[in-house]
Short mmCIF file of C-alpha atoms in Angstrom, two decimals:
data_model
loop_
_atom_site.label_atom_id
_atom_site.label_comp_id
_atom_site.label_asym_id
_atom_site.label_seq_id
_atom_site.Cartn_x
_atom_site.Cartn_y
_atom_site.Cartn_z
CA MET A 1 -115.86 137.95 113.09
CA ASP A 2 -116.89 134.45 111.97
CA LYS A 3 -114.61 132.29 109.89
CA MET A 4 -116.34 132.92 106.57
CA GLN A 5 -116.02 136.64 106.94
CA LEU A 6 -112.37 136.26 107.88
CA ASP A 7 -111.74 134.09 104.81
CA LYS A 8 -113.46 136.63 102.61
CA HIS A 9 -111.34 139.37 104.11
CA ILE A 10 -108.15 137.40 103.49
CA TYR A 11 -109.16 136.65 99.91
CA GLN A 12 -110.07 140.27 99.27
CA GLN A 13 -106.67 141.35 100.48
CA TYR A 14 -105.00 138.72 98.31
CA ASP A 15 -107.04 139.85 95.30
CA SER A 16 -106.09 143.44 95.91
CA GLU A 17 -102.42 142.43 96.12
CA LEU A 18 -102.70 140.78 92.72
CA GLU A 19 -104.51 143.81 91.33
CA ALA A 20 -101.78 146.06 92.72
CA LEU A 21 -99.18 144.08 90.75
CA GLN A 22 -101.15 144.71 87.54
CA THR A 23 -101.68 148.39 88.33
CA LYS A 24 -98.02 148.95 89.16
CA LEU A 25 -96.88 147.16 86.02
CA LEU A 26 -99.20 149.31 83.89
CA ALA A 27 -97.97 152.46 85.63
CA MET A 28 -94.35 151.48 84.98
CA GLY A 29 -95.30 150.60 81.40
CA GLY A 30 -96.86 154.03 80.91
CA ILE A 31 -93.67 155.73 82.07
CA VAL A 32 -91.48 153.62 79.79
CA GLU A 33 -93.86 154.21 76.87
CA GLN A 34 -93.49 157.97 77.39
CA GLN A 35 -89.73 157.58 77.80
CA ILE A 36 -89.48 155.90 74.39
CA LYS A 37 -91.69 158.54 72.78
CA ASP A 38 -89.61 161.36 74.29
CA ALA A 39 -86.36 159.66 73.30
CA VAL A 40 -87.43 159.39 69.65
CA ASN A 41 -88.68 163.00 69.68
CA SER A 42 -85.42 164.19 71.22
CA ILE A 43 -83.56 162.76 68.21
CA GLU A 44 -86.01 164.06 65.63
CA ASN A 45 -86.25 167.57 67.08
CA ALA A 46 -82.65 167.81 68.25
CA ASP A 47 -84.05 168.50 71.73
CA SER A 48 -81.31 167.99 74.34
CA ASP A 49 -83.57 169.12 77.21
CA LEU A 50 -86.07 166.42 76.41
CA ALA A 51 -83.19 163.92 76.13
CA GLU A 52 -81.99 164.94 79.61
CA LYS A 53 -85.49 164.31 80.94
CA VAL A 54 -85.48 160.79 79.48
CA ILE A 55 -82.12 160.11 81.14
CA ARG A 56 -83.23 161.51 84.51
CA ILE A 57 -86.37 159.37 84.63
CA GLU A 58 -84.36 156.16 84.29
CA ASP A 59 -83.58 156.07 88.03
CA ASP A 60 -87.30 156.02 88.77
CA VAL A 61 -87.82 153.16 86.31
CA ASP A 62 -84.98 151.20 87.97
CA LEU A 63 -86.52 151.71 91.40
CA ARG A 64 -89.91 150.59 90.11
CA GLU A 65 -88.37 147.42 88.67
CA VAL A 66 -86.74 146.51 91.99
CA ALA A 67 -89.88 147.36 94.00
CA LEU A 68 -92.25 145.46 91.71
CA ASP A 69 -90.00 142.42 91.60
CA HIS A 70 -89.87 142.54 95.39
CA ASP A 71 -93.69 142.71 95.52
CA CYS A 72 -93.87 139.63 93.28
CA THR A 73 -91.48 137.71 95.54
CA THR A 74 -93.50 138.72 98.61
CA VAL A 75 -96.77 137.50 97.04
CA LEU A 76 -95.06 134.22 96.09
CA ALA A 77 -93.72 133.76 99.63
CA CYS A 78 -96.80 134.85 101.58
CA ARG A 79 -99.69 133.79 99.32
CA GLN A 80 -98.18 130.82 97.55
CA PRO A 81 -100.32 131.38 94.47
CA THR A 82 -101.13 128.58 92.05
CA ALA A 83 -102.62 128.28 88.53
CA SER A 84 -103.56 131.59 86.89
CA ASP A 85 -102.59 133.62 89.97
CA LEU A 86 -99.10 132.12 89.86
CA ARG A 87 -98.88 132.84 86.15
CA LEU A 88 -99.86 136.46 86.78
CA VAL A 89 -97.14 136.94 89.40
CA LEU A 90 -94.48 135.26 87.23
CA ALA A 91 -95.55 137.19 84.13
CA VAL A 92 -95.42 140.52 85.99
CA ALA A 93 -91.95 139.69 87.35
CA LYS A 94 -90.72 138.94 83.83
CA MET A 95 -92.45 141.90 82.20
CA THR A 96 -91.02 144.37 84.70
CA ARG A 97 -87.55 143.19 83.73
CA ASP A 98 -88.31 143.72 80.03
CA LEU A 99 -89.78 147.16 80.73
CA GLU A 100 -86.65 148.18 82.63
CA ARG A 101 -84.47 147.06 79.70
CA MET A 102 -86.69 149.09 77.36
CA GLY A 103 -86.15 152.14 79.56
CA ASP A 104 -82.39 151.49 79.34
CA GLU A 105 -82.59 151.52 75.55
CA ALA A 106 -84.66 154.74 75.58
CA GLN A 107 -81.93 156.26 77.75
CA LYS A 108 -79.30 155.17 75.20
CA ILE A 109 -81.32 156.83 72.41
CA ALA A 110 -81.52 160.04 74.47
CA LYS A 111 -77.72 159.96 74.90
CA MET A 112 -77.37 159.62 71.13
CA ALA A 113 -79.63 162.66 70.68
CA ILE A 114 -77.32 164.70 72.90
CA SER A 115 -74.25 163.40 71.10
CA LEU A 116 -75.83 164.19 67.71
CA ASN A 117 -76.68 167.70 68.86
CA GLN A 118 -73.14 168.28 70.07
CA SER A 119 -71.68 167.24 66.72
CA GLY A 120 -74.06 169.42 64.68
CA ALA A 121 -76.45 168.32 61.92
CA ALA A 122 -76.67 164.61 61.29
CA PRO A 123 -76.59 162.50 58.14
CA GLY A 124 -79.49 160.54 56.62
CA GLY A 125 -81.27 158.03 58.76
CA TYR A 126 -83.69 160.31 60.59
CA GLU A 127 -86.62 159.09 58.56
CA GLU A 128 -85.75 155.55 59.53
CA VAL A 129 -85.59 156.59 63.19
CA ARG A 130 -89.00 158.25 62.90
CA HIS A 131 -90.47 155.30 61.03
CA MET A 132 -89.05 152.60 63.31
CA GLY A 133 -89.84 154.78 66.31
CA THR A 134 -93.53 154.93 65.35
CA LEU A 135 -93.72 151.17 64.76
CA VAL A 136 -92.08 150.42 68.10
CA GLN A 137 -94.22 152.92 70.01
CA ASN A 138 -97.35 151.29 68.60
CA MET A 139 -96.06 147.88 69.64
CA VAL A 140 -95.43 149.07 73.21
CA HIS A 141 -98.85 150.72 73.40
CA ASN A 142 -100.63 147.62 72.11
CA ALA A 143 -98.66 145.31 74.40
CA LEU A 144 -99.67 147.30 77.48
CA ASP A 145 -103.25 147.34 76.23
CA ALA A 146 -103.18 143.58 75.67
CA PHE A 147 -101.94 143.15 79.25
CA ALA A 148 -104.62 145.45 80.67
CA ARG A 149 -107.31 143.40 78.87
CA PHE A 150 -105.64 139.97 79.15
CA ASP A 151 -105.99 139.82 75.37
CA ALA A 152 -103.88 137.03 73.87
CA ILE A 153 -104.99 137.72 70.28
CA ARG A 154 -103.73 141.27 70.54
CA ALA A 155 -100.49 139.97 72.03
CA VAL A 156 -100.03 137.83 68.90
CA GLU A 157 -100.41 140.98 66.78
CA VAL A 158 -97.66 142.61 68.83
CA ALA A 159 -95.39 139.63 68.17
CA ARG A 160 -96.16 139.90 64.47
CA ALA A 161 -95.38 143.63 64.42
CA ASP A 162 -91.88 142.82 65.70
CA LYS A 163 -91.18 140.98 62.43
CA GLN A 164 -91.84 144.23 60.55
CA VAL A 165 -89.57 146.15 62.92
CA ASP A 166 -86.80 143.62 62.23
CA ARG A 167 -87.27 144.02 58.47
CA GLU A 168 -87.17 147.83 58.70
CA TYR A 169 -84.09 147.60 60.87
CA LYS A 170 -82.21 145.46 58.37
CA SER A 171 -83.09 147.72 55.46
CA ALA A 172 -82.13 150.87 57.42
CA MET A 173 -78.79 149.26 58.36
CA ARG A 174 -78.00 148.58 54.71
CA GLU A 175 -78.80 152.18 53.78
CA LEU A 176 -76.67 153.51 56.60
CA MET A 177 -73.69 151.36 55.56
CA THR A 178 -73.96 152.67 51.98
CA TYR A 179 -74.12 156.19 53.36
CA MET A 180 -70.98 155.70 55.46
CA MET A 181 -69.04 154.25 52.54
CA GLU A 182 -70.03 157.15 50.29
CA ASP A 183 -69.18 159.81 52.85
CA PRO A 184 -66.63 158.56 55.41
CA ARG A 185 -66.55 161.94 57.16
CA SER A 186 -70.10 161.22 58.36
CA ILE A 187 -69.14 157.93 60.03
CA SER A 188 -69.17 159.06 63.64
CA ARG A 189 -72.54 160.76 63.25
CA ALA A 190 -73.93 157.84 61.25
CA MET A 191 -72.88 155.56 64.10
CA ASN A 192 -75.17 157.50 66.46
CA ILE A 193 -78.07 156.79 64.12
CA LEU A 194 -76.99 153.18 63.90
CA TRP A 195 -77.03 152.73 67.69
CA THR A 196 -80.39 154.49 67.85
CA LEU A 197 -81.90 152.08 65.33
CA ARG A 198 -80.32 149.20 67.20
CA SER A 199 -81.92 150.39 70.45
CA LEU A 200 -85.32 150.65 68.76
CA GLU A 201 -84.91 147.13 67.42
CA ARG A 202 -84.04 145.92 70.94
CA ILE A 203 -87.13 147.68 72.35
CA GLY A 204 -89.14 145.78 69.73
CA ASP A 205 -87.60 142.50 70.93
CA HIS A 206 -88.42 143.25 74.57
CA THR A 207 -91.98 144.19 73.59
CA ARG A 208 -92.30 140.87 71.81
CA ASN A 209 -91.12 139.19 75.03
CA ILE A 210 -93.88 141.03 76.89
CA ALA A 211 -96.40 139.78 74.32
CA GLU A 212 -95.16 136.23 74.93
CA HIS A 213 -95.51 136.67 78.70
CA ILE A 214 -99.11 137.84 78.16
CA ILE A 215 -99.87 134.71 76.12
CA PHE A 216 -98.34 132.60 78.90
CA LEU A 217 -100.44 134.47 81.44
CA VAL A 218 -103.75 134.23 79.55
CA LYS A 219 -103.39 130.86 77.84
CA GLY A 220 -100.84 129.08 80.03
CA MET A 221 -98.68 128.36 76.97
CA ASP A 222 -94.96 128.97 76.71
CA VAL A 223 -94.55 130.30 73.16
CA ARG A 224 -90.92 131.46 73.34
CA HIS A 225 -88.75 130.56 70.36
CA LYS A 226 -91.83 129.80 68.27
CA SER A 227 -92.72 131.45 64.96
CA VAL A 228 -95.53 134.00 64.92
CA SER A 229 -97.72 131.75 62.75
CA ASP A 230 -97.17 128.86 65.20
CA ILE A 231 -98.08 131.16 68.09
CA GLU A 232 -101.19 132.36 66.29
CA SER A 233 -102.51 128.90 65.50
CA LYS A 234 -101.80 127.80 69.09
CA VAL A 235 -103.58 130.82 70.60
CA LYS A 236 -106.55 130.71 68.23
CA GLY A 237 -106.82 126.94 68.29
CA ASP A 238 -106.92 126.89 72.06
CA MET B 1 -95.44 103.88 106.29
CA ASP B 2 -95.85 106.12 109.34
CA LYS B 3 -96.27 109.87 108.95
CA MET B 4 -92.70 110.78 109.82
CA GLN B 5 -91.32 108.49 107.16
CA LEU B 6 -93.75 109.89 104.65
CA ASP B 7 -92.70 113.45 105.54
CA LYS B 8 -89.06 112.54 105.15
CA HIS B 9 -89.79 110.99 101.80
CA ILE B 10 -91.63 114.11 100.66
CA TYR B 11 -88.84 116.37 101.85
CA GLN B 12 -86.20 114.22 100.16
CA GLN B 13 -88.09 114.46 96.90
CA TYR B 14 -88.43 118.21 97.30
CA ASP B 15 -84.72 118.52 98.03
CA SER B 16 -83.87 116.49 94.98
CA GLU B 17 -86.15 118.73 92.87
CA LEU B 18 -84.26 121.80 94.08
CA GLU B 19 -80.94 120.06 93.42
CA ALA B 20 -82.14 119.16 89.93
CA LEU B 21 -82.76 122.86 89.20
CA GLN B 22 -79.17 123.65 90.18
CA THR B 23 -77.74 120.74 88.20
CA LYS B 24 -79.74 121.63 85.09
CA LEU B 25 -78.76 125.27 85.30
CA LEU B 26 -75.08 124.33 85.60
CA ALA B 27 -75.42 121.94 82.64
CA MET B 28 -77.04 124.69 80.56
CA GLY B 29 -74.34 127.09 81.74
CA GLY B 30 -71.62 124.66 80.64
CA ILE B 31 -73.12 124.45 77.16
CA VAL B 32 -73.39 128.23 76.83
CA GLU B 33 -69.83 128.66 78.14
CA GLN B 34 -68.57 126.30 75.41
CA GLN B 35 -70.76 128.08 72.84
CA ILE B 36 -69.11 131.42 73.67
CA LYS B 37 -65.62 129.89 73.54
CA ASP B 38 -66.35 128.26 70.17
CA ALA B 39 -67.90 131.46 68.80
CA VAL B 40 -64.78 133.51 69.67
CA ASN B 41 -62.52 130.79 68.25
CA SER B 42 -64.58 130.65 65.05
CA ILE B 43 -63.82 134.36 64.50
CA GLU B 44 -60.15 134.13 65.41
CA ASN B 45 -59.44 131.01 63.34
CA ALA B 46 -61.84 131.84 60.49
CA ASP B 47 -63.49 128.48 61.19
CA SER B 48 -66.94 128.38 59.55
CA ASP B 49 -67.54 124.74 60.57
CA LEU B 50 -67.12 125.65 64.23
CA ALA B 51 -69.39 128.66 63.70
CA GLU B 52 -72.07 126.36 62.22
CA LYS B 53 -71.80 124.15 65.31
CA VAL B 54 -72.40 127.18 67.57
CA ILE B 55 -75.49 128.09 65.55
CA ARG B 56 -76.85 124.52 65.57
CA ILE B 57 -76.54 124.17 69.33
CA GLU B 58 -78.75 127.23 69.91
CA ASP B 59 -81.96 125.17 69.50
CA ASP B 60 -80.86 122.94 72.35
CA VAL B 61 -80.15 125.98 74.56
CA ASP B 62 -83.61 127.38 73.75
CA LEU B 63 -85.27 124.09 74.69
CA ARG B 64 -83.31 123.97 77.94
CA GLU B 65 -84.45 127.49 78.82
CA VAL B 66 -88.12 126.62 78.28
CA ALA B 67 -87.80 123.29 80.15
CA LEU B 68 -85.93 124.77 83.11
CA ASP B 69 -88.33 127.69 83.41
CA HIS B 70 -91.18 125.18 83.34
CA ASP B 71 -89.49 123.16 86.11
CA CYS B 72 -89.21 126.33 88.22
CA THR B 73 -92.90 127.11 87.74
CA THR B 74 -93.81 123.53 88.69
CA VAL B 75 -91.76 123.69 91.90
CA LEU B 76 -93.40 127.05 92.74
CA ALA B 77 -96.88 125.64 92.13
CA CYS B 78 -96.45 122.25 93.81
CA ARG B 79 -93.97 122.95 96.61
CA GLN B 80 -94.72 126.58 97.38
CA PRO B 81 -91.17 127.24 98.52
CA THR B 82 -90.32 130.07 100.91
CA ALA B 83 -87.15 131.82 102.13
CA SER B 84 -83.90 130.54 100.60
CA ASP B 85 -85.69 127.80 98.63
CA LEU B 86 -87.89 130.42 96.98
CA ARG B 87 -84.84 132.56 96.23
CA LEU B 88 -83.13 129.57 94.62
CA VAL B 89 -86.10 128.87 92.33
CA LEU B 90 -86.47 132.54 91.36
CA ALA B 91 -82.72 132.95 90.81
CA VAL B 92 -82.58 129.86 88.59
CA ALA B 93 -85.57 131.11 86.55
CA LYS B 94 -83.82 134.45 86.01
CA MET B 95 -80.39 132.98 85.34
CA THR B 96 -81.73 130.60 82.71
CA ARG B 97 -83.11 133.59 80.83
CA ASP B 98 -79.74 135.35 80.95
CA LEU B 99 -77.96 132.18 79.82
CA GLU B 100 -80.30 131.83 76.85
CA ARG B 101 -79.60 135.45 75.85
CA MET B 102 -75.87 134.77 76.12
CA GLY B 103 -76.31 131.81 73.78
CA ASP B 104 -78.14 134.13 71.37
CA GLU B 105 -75.18 136.52 71.39
CA ALA B 106 -72.74 133.63 70.82
CA GLN B 107 -74.87 132.64 67.83
CA LYS B 108 -74.65 136.20 66.50
CA ILE B 109 -70.84 136.11 66.84
CA ALA B 110 -70.76 132.81 64.94
CA LYS B 111 -72.83 134.39 62.15
CA MET B 112 -70.32 137.25 62.00
CA ALA B 113 -67.50 134.67 61.68
CA ILE B 114 -69.23 133.14 58.67
CA SER B 115 -69.88 136.56 57.16
CA LEU B 116 -66.24 137.58 57.72
CA ASN B 117 -65.02 134.36 56.07
CA GLN B 118 -67.23 134.94 53.06
CA SER B 119 -65.88 138.45 52.55
CA GLY B 120 -62.22 137.39 52.84
CA ALA B 121 -59.58 138.67 55.27
CA ALA B 122 -60.76 141.10 57.92
CA PRO B 123 -59.42 144.43 59.14
CA GLY B 124 -57.96 145.17 62.58
CA GLY B 125 -60.00 144.36 65.61
CA TYR B 126 -59.19 140.69 66.00
CA GLU B 127 -56.95 141.32 68.93
CA GLU B 128 -59.77 143.18 70.64
CA VAL B 129 -62.10 140.24 69.95
CA ARG B 130 -59.55 137.83 71.41
CA HIS B 131 -58.90 140.05 74.40
CA MET B 132 -62.56 140.82 75.19
CA GLY B 133 -63.42 137.19 74.44
CA THR B 134 -60.96 135.97 77.09
CA LEU B 135 -62.25 138.46 79.68
CA VAL B 136 -65.85 137.47 79.04
CA GLN B 137 -65.12 133.75 79.07
CA ASN B 138 -63.43 134.11 82.45
CA MET B 139 -66.45 136.03 83.74
CA VAL B 140 -68.83 133.29 82.61
CA HIS B 141 -66.66 130.56 84.10
CA ASN B 142 -66.37 132.37 87.44
CA ALA B 143 -70.09 133.14 87.54
CA LEU B 144 -71.01 129.47 87.09
CA ASP B 145 -68.44 128.54 89.71
CA ALA B 146 -69.86 131.13 92.11
CA PHE B 147 -73.32 129.64 91.58
CA ALA B 148 -72.09 126.07 92.11
CA ARG B 149 -70.50 127.13 95.43
CA PHE B 150 -73.10 129.74 96.44
CA ASP B 151 -70.17 132.15 96.69
CA ALA B 152 -71.34 135.77 96.89
CA ILE B 153 -67.79 137.19 97.16
CA ARG B 154 -66.86 135.56 93.89
CA ALA B 155 -70.05 136.90 92.35
CA VAL B 156 -68.94 140.43 93.33
CA GLU B 157 -65.65 139.81 91.49
CA VAL B 158 -67.65 138.85 88.40
CA ALA B 159 -69.61 142.10 88.62
CA ARG B 160 -66.33 144.01 88.92
CA ALA B 161 -64.86 142.24 85.87
CA ASP B 162 -67.79 143.56 83.82
CA LYS B 163 -66.51 147.11 84.39
CA GLN B 164 -63.24 146.14 82.71
CA VAL B 165 -65.12 144.57 79.80
CA ASP B 166 -67.06 147.82 79.37
CA ARG B 167 -63.83 149.83 79.33
CA GLU B 168 -62.21 147.52 76.78
CA TYR B 169 -65.35 147.70 74.65
CA LYS B 170 -65.33 151.50 74.58
CA SER B 171 -61.67 151.69 73.67
CA ALA B 172 -62.05 149.02 70.94
CA MET B 173 -65.04 150.94 69.50
CA ARG B 174 -62.97 154.12 69.24
CA GLU B 175 -60.18 152.26 67.45
CA LEU B 176 -62.63 150.67 65.04
CA MET B 177 -64.22 154.02 64.19
CA THR B 178 -60.78 155.50 63.41
CA TYR B 179 -60.05 152.47 61.26
CA MET B 180 -63.28 152.89 59.28
CA MET B 181 -62.64 156.58 58.69
CA GLU B 182 -59.12 155.88 57.46
CA ASP B 183 -60.16 153.08 55.13
CA PRO B 184 -63.83 153.35 54.13
CA ARG B 185 -63.57 150.26 51.90
CA SER B 186 -63.20 148.19 55.07
CA ILE B 187 -66.47 149.45 56.57
CA SER B 188 -68.63 146.41 55.97
CA ARG B 189 -65.99 144.08 57.39
CA ALA B 190 -65.27 146.42 60.29
CA MET B 191 -68.98 146.36 61.10
CA ASN B 192 -68.80 142.60 61.60
CA ILE B 193 -66.07 143.15 64.17
CA LEU B 194 -68.13 145.91 65.74
CA TRP B 195 -71.19 143.67 66.18
CA THR B 196 -68.95 140.92 67.55
CA LEU B 197 -67.51 143.25 70.20
CA ARG B 198 -71.03 144.44 70.98
CA SER B 199 -72.19 140.84 71.49
CA LEU B 200 -69.26 140.16 73.81
CA GLU B 201 -70.13 143.29 75.79
CA ARG B 202 -73.75 142.08 76.03
CA ILE B 203 -72.58 138.66 77.24
CA GLY B 204 -70.60 140.51 79.93
CA ASP B 205 -73.79 142.36 80.96
CA HIS B 206 -75.80 139.14 81.21
CA THR B 207 -73.03 137.53 83.23
CA ARG B 208 -73.12 140.47 85.60
CA ASN B 209 -76.89 139.90 85.90
CA ILE B 210 -76.17 136.28 86.83
CA ALA B 211 -73.71 137.48 89.48
CA GLU B 212 -76.44 139.75 90.89
CA HIS B 213 -78.91 136.83 90.98
CA ILE B 214 -76.32 134.78 92.90
CA ILE B 215 -75.94 137.57 95.47
CA PHE B 216 -79.76 137.71 95.79
CA LEU B 217 -79.83 133.94 96.23
CA VAL B 218 -77.02 133.72 98.81
CA LYS B 219 -77.53 136.99 100.71
CA GLY B 220 -81.17 137.81 100.01
CA MET B 221 -80.17 141.28 98.78
CA ASP B 222 -81.36 142.87 95.57
CA VAL B 223 -78.23 144.63 94.27
CA ARG B 224 -79.45 145.59 90.81
CA HIS B 225 -78.60 149.11 89.66
CA LYS B 226 -75.99 149.45 92.42
CA SER B 227 -72.32 150.24 91.90
CA VAL B 228 -69.80 147.44 92.34
CA SER B 229 -68.27 149.11 95.41
CA ASP B 230 -71.75 149.43 96.96
CA ILE B 231 -72.41 145.77 96.23
CA GLU B 232 -69.07 144.76 97.72
CA SER B 233 -69.56 146.64 100.97
CA LYS B 234 -73.11 145.25 101.27
CA VAL B 235 -72.00 141.67 100.67
CA LYS B 236 -68.92 141.86 102.90
CA GLY B 237 -70.67 143.86 105.61
CA ASP B 238 -73.49 141.36 105.83
#
């Protein structure tokens, strides 16, 4: 084999390693997306079996996080990537951590579903769970799509959607507090709803982080701790 | 300058870059440690001025996170570290993210202190805040110490302390729920205590993450999602 062919071979292998990182992240993302959907459904439909499934799958998500992070470290050590390749590896390492945390929150929601089922019918707040659940699921879906297409504009939209999730969360919290004060016997069940909404809000935050990692990956800009309008003008003005 | 001298010079600069990452992380850690201490004190002593200070300092912590993460990326791109140097850079990048999140939680506690002050005297739960606050502060202190000394055994102790924080958190939550049911008028104030305890529990989780990063750095083992006794036997058996 002459040197050029050997080089090509090495580069092809390197490229396929980078592609594998993307593919594995998207696969993990798909599992977590389903986990969140199932968790929200398990609350809405009082489905303890589905909740158990969400909890069981968490071990797989944990293993994927550790394996993918290990893959990233190996590529860093063996390929010593620079520029956009380096950004891809770092972004994947960060995103896998956010995805794992999102899976954790889905698991917490599933535990709340089981706890709600055990204590019988639940107080108001289901509509908020459904509503926030839909918003958050859309965010996750769009974030994974933005990553698959390296689409920074779409990532900005994901970051913007998180503002709406935060607003819905605050308004649902206020309603829930009023509810608890009016009917103190419902407090322990209302708390399950409260933790569920909190978990959804946290999933929204992690999804926003993923959006920020995508912008870093595509545009090379660190947009953490910036307002959405700042991020937008930076991304579009680039 | 002959080649050997040039090499030495380059290595010295590289070493000092790695040292700078450690120093900056410890400086950031010191600020966050103080932020947590001040946040807990601002609740205990109903000190809104101190709470405002905690909130103000958050911008500085955010900037440090972005700068330190940028430094890590630069070292990766320019020095292409391997083995323990690579682990140091990756561990610092991860720890800075945890520290920033801990600062966020301290800021949330400070906001609760202000909210509690505005609504007058607060219900039971202060002792739990003080108690959990002390546990968590010790964890943070020991974690930073373990990093400064590259001490994996001490990092295991930090991970173990998080179990105690989790137990205290659960017991304090139960007490708070009973309190709310007995006196529904106290609900909104009790919720401030609840979110404070939650933030302390989250700080404990992030500190445990830092302990795990230290074990990865010193021993090259990924111990995420493992039980403390597993981690201990791995670290000691190494």
